[in-house]
mmCIF file of C-alpha atoms in Angstrom:
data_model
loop_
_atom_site.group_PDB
_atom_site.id
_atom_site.type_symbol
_atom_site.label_atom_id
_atom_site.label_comp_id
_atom_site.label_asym_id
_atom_site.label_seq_id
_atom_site.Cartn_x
_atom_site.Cartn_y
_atom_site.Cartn_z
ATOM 1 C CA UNK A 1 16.009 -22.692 -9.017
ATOM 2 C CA UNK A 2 18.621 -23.252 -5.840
ATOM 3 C CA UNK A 3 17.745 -19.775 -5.214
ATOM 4 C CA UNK A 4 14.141 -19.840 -4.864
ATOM 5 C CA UNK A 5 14.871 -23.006 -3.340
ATOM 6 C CA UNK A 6 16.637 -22.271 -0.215
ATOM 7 C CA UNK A 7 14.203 -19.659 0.676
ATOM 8 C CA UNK A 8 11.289 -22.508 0.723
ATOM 9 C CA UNK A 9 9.155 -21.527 -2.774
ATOM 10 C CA UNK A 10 8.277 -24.792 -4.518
ATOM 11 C CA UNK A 11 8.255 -25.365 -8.311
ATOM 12 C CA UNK A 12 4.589 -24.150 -8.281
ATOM 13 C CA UNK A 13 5.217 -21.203 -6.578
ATOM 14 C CA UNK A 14 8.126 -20.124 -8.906
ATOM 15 C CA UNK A 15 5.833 -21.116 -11.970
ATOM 16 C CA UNK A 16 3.183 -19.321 -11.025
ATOM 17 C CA UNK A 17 4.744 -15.963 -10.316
ATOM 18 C CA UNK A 18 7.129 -16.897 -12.987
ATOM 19 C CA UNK A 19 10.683 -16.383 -11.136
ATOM 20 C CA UNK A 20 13.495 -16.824 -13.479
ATOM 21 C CA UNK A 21 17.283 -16.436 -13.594
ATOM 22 C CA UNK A 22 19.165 -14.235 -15.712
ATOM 23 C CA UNK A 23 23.331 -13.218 -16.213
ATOM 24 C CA UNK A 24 23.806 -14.341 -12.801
ATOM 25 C CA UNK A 25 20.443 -12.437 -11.537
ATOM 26 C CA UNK A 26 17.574 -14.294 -9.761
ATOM 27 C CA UNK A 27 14.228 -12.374 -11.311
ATOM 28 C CA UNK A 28 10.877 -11.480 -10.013
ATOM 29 C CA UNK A 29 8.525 -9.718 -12.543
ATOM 30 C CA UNK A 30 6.471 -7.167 -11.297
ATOM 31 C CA UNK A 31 3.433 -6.124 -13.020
ATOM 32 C CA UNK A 32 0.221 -3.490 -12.516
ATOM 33 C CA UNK A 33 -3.123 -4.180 -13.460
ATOM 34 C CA UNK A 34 -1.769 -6.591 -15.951
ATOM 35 C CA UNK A 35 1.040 -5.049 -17.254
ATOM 36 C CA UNK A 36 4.783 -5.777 -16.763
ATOM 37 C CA UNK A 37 6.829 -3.042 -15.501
ATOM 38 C CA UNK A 38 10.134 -4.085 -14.495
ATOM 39 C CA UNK A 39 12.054 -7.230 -12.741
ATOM 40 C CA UNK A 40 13.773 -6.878 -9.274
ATOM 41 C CA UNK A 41 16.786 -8.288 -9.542
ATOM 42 C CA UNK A 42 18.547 -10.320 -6.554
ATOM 43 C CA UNK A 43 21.901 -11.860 -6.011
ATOM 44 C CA UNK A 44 24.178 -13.105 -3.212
ATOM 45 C CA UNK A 45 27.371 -13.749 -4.701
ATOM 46 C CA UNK A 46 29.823 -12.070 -4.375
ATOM 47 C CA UNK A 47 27.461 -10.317 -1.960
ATOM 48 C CA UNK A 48 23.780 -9.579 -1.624
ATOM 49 C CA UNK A 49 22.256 -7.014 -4.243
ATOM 50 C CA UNK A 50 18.872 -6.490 -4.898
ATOM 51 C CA UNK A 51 18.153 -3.636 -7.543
ATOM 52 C CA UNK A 52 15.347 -2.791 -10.460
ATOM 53 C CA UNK A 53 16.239 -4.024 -13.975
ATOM 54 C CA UNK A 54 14.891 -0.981 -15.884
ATOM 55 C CA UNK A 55 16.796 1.567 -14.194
ATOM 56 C CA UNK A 56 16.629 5.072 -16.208
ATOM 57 C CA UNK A 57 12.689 4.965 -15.930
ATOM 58 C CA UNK A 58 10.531 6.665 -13.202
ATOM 59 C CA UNK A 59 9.706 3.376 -11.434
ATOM 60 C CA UNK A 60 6.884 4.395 -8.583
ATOM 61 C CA UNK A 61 6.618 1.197 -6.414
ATOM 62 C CA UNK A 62 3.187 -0.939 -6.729
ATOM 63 C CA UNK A 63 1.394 -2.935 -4.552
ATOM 64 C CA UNK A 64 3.079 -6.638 -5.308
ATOM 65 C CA UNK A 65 -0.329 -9.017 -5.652
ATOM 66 C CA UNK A 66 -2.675 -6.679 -5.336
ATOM 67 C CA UNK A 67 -4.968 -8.906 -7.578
ATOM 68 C CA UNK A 68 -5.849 -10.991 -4.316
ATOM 69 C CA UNK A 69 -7.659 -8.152 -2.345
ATOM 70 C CA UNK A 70 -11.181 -8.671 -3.854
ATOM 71 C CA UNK A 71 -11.227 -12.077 -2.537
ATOM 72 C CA UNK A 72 -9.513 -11.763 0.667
ATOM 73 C CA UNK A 73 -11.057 -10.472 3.793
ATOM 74 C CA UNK A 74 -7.935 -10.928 6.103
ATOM 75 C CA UNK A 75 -4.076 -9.475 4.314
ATOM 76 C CA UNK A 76 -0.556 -9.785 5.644
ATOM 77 C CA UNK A 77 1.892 -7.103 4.448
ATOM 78 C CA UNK A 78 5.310 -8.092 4.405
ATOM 79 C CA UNK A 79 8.879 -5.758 3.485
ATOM 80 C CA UNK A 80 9.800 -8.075 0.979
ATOM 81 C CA UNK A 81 8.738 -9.223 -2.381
ATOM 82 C CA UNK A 82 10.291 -12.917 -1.433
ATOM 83 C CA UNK A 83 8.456 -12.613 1.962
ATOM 84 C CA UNK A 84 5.318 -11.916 0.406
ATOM 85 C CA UNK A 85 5.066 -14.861 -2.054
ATOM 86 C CA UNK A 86 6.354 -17.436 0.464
ATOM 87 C CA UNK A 87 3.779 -16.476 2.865
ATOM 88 C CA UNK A 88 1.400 -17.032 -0.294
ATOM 89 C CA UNK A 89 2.444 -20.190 -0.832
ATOM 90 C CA UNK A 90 1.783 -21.474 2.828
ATOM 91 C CA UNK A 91 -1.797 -19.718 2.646
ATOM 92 C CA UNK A 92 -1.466 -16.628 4.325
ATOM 93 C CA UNK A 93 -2.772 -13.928 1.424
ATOM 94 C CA UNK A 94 0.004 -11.075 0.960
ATOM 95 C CA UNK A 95 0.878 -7.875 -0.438
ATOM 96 C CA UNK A 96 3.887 -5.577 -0.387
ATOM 97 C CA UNK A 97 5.313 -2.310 -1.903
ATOM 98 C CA UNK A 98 7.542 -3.196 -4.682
ATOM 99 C CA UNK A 99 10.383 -0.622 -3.648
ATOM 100 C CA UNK A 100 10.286 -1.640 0.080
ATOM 101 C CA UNK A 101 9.313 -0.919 3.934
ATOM 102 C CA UNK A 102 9.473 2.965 3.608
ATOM 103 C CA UNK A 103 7.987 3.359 -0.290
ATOM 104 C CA UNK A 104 4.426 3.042 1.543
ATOM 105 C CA UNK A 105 1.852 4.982 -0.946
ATOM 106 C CA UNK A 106 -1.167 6.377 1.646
ATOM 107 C CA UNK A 107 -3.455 6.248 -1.880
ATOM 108 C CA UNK A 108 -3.433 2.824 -0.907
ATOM 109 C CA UNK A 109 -5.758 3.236 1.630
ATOM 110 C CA UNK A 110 -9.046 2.860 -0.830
ATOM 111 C CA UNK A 111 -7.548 -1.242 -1.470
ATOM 112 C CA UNK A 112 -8.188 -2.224 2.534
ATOM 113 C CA UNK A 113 -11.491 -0.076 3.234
ATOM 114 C CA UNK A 114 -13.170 -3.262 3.665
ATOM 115 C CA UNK A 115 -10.646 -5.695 4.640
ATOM 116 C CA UNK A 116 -11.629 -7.493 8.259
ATOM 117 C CA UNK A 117 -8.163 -7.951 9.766
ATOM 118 C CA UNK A 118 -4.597 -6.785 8.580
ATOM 119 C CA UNK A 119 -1.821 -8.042 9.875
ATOM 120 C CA UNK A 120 1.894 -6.029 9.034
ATOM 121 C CA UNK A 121 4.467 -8.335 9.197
ATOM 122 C CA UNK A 122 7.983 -6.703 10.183
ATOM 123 C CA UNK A 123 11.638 -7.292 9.873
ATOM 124 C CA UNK A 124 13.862 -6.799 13.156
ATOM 125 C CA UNK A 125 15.200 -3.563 12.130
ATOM 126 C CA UNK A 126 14.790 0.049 12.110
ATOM 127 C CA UNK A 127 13.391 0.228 8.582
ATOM 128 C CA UNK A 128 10.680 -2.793 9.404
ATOM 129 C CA UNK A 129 9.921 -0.675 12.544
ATOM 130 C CA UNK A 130 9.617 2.747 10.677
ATOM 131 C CA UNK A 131 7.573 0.902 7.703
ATOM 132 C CA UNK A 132 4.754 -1.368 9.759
ATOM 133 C CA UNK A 133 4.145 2.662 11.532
ATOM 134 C CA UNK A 134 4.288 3.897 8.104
ATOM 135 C CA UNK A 135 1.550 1.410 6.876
ATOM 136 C CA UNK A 136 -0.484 1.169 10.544
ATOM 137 C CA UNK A 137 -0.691 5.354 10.370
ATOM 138 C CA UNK A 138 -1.636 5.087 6.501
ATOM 139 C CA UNK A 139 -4.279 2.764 6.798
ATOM 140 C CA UNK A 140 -5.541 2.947 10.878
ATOM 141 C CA UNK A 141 -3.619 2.337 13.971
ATOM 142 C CA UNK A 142 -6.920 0.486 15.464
ATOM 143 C CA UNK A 143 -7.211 -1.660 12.098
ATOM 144 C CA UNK A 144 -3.319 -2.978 11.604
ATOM 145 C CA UNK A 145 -1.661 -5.503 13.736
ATOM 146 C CA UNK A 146 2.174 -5.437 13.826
ATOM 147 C CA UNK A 147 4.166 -8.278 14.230
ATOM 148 C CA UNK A 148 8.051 -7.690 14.239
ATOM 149 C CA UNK A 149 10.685 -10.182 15.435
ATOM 150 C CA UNK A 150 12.219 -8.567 18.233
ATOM 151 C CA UNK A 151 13.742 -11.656 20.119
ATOM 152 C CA UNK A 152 15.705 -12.828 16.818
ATOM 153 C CA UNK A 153 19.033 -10.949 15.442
ATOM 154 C CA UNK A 154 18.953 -7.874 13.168
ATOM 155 C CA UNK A 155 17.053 -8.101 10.027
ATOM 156 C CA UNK A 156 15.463 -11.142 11.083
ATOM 157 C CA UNK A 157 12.028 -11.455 9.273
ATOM 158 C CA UNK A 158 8.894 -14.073 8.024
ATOM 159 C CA UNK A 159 11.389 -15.302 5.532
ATOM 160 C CA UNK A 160 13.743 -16.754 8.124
ATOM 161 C CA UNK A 161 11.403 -17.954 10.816
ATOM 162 C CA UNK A 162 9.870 -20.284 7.837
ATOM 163 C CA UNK A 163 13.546 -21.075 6.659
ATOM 164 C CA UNK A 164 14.536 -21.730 10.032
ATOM 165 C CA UNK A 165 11.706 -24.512 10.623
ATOM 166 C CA UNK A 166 8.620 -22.619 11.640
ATOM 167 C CA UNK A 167 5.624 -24.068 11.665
ATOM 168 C CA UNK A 168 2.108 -21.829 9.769
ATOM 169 C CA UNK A 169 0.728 -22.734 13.474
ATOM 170 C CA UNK A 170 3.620 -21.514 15.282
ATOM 171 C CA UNK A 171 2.962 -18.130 12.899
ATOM 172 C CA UNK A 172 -0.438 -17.840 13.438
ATOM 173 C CA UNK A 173 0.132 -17.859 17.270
ATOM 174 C CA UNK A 174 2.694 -15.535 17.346
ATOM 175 C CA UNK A 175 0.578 -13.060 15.235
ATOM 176 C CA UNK A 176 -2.430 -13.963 18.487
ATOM 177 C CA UNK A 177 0.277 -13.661 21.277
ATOM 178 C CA UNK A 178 2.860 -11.078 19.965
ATOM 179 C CA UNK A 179 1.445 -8.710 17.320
ATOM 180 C CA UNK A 180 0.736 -4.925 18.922
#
């Protein structure tokens, strides 16, 4: 659990999306509408890998918690699956595309036709740039805020302000102050 750990899940939050370990592999299961598809895979020794276990089958990404959007009337998207549950966990609801910031799927659209306020949630990087325009385009420039972390280094994402300290009311006001 070290893993899961150092990125700031709790033993709830690992039970209840049921993270495991496998071979060396740290596991997230993904499933749609109910059924299991696939794990992603992560790693950082001997350096950081993230992959699909099922590998030879046409794997189209899903929308990671989708189960949540009934009963939410506010959403944060993040890049990452990892992102995504931790900001779960602290009581922000969350979503993401299984396969990343640029597998967007505009058929998505129909999940956020009523959804109040959506917030896009950004890593400091070309790809979190590309994908929160990818998503904002998809679903309405008016209706998606975009928060990205431009002051911090490269890469630098919701996962590592949390890790580094942050506070869910230093969040919240940067979403007020800095989201476009």
């Amino acid at each position: 659990r070290d893993y899961w750990y150092k990125r700031g899940l709790k033993d709830s939050t690992i039970d209840r999306y049921k993270l495991g370990n496998y071979d060396g592999w740290n596991l997230i299961p993904i499933y749609d509408e109910g059924y299991f598809i696939n794990f992603q895979c992560r790693k950082d020794e001997p350096e950081k890998r993230i992959n699909f276990w099922y590998k030879d089958m046409d794997f189209k990404p899903v929308l990671f918690n989708k189960d949540i959007l009934p009963f939410v009337e506010s959403i944060f998207i993040t890049e990452g699956l990892v992102d995504c549950i931790l900001l779960n966990q602290l009581g922000f609801p969350s979503i993401c595309s299984t396969n990343g910031a640029m597998s967007w799927n505009p058929g998505w659209i129909k999940y956020f036709c009523k959804m109040k306020e959506i917030t896009y949630i950004a890593d400091n990087d070309e790809t979190g740039k590309r994908g929160a325009y990818l998503v904002a385009n998809s679903i309405g420039l008016m209706r998606v805020k975009i928060l990205r972390f431009k002051e911090e280094v490269l890469k630098y994402g919701a996962l590592n302000y949390f890790v580094d300290g942050g506070t869910k009311e230093g969040f919240i006001e940067m979403i007020r102050d800095n989201s476009v």
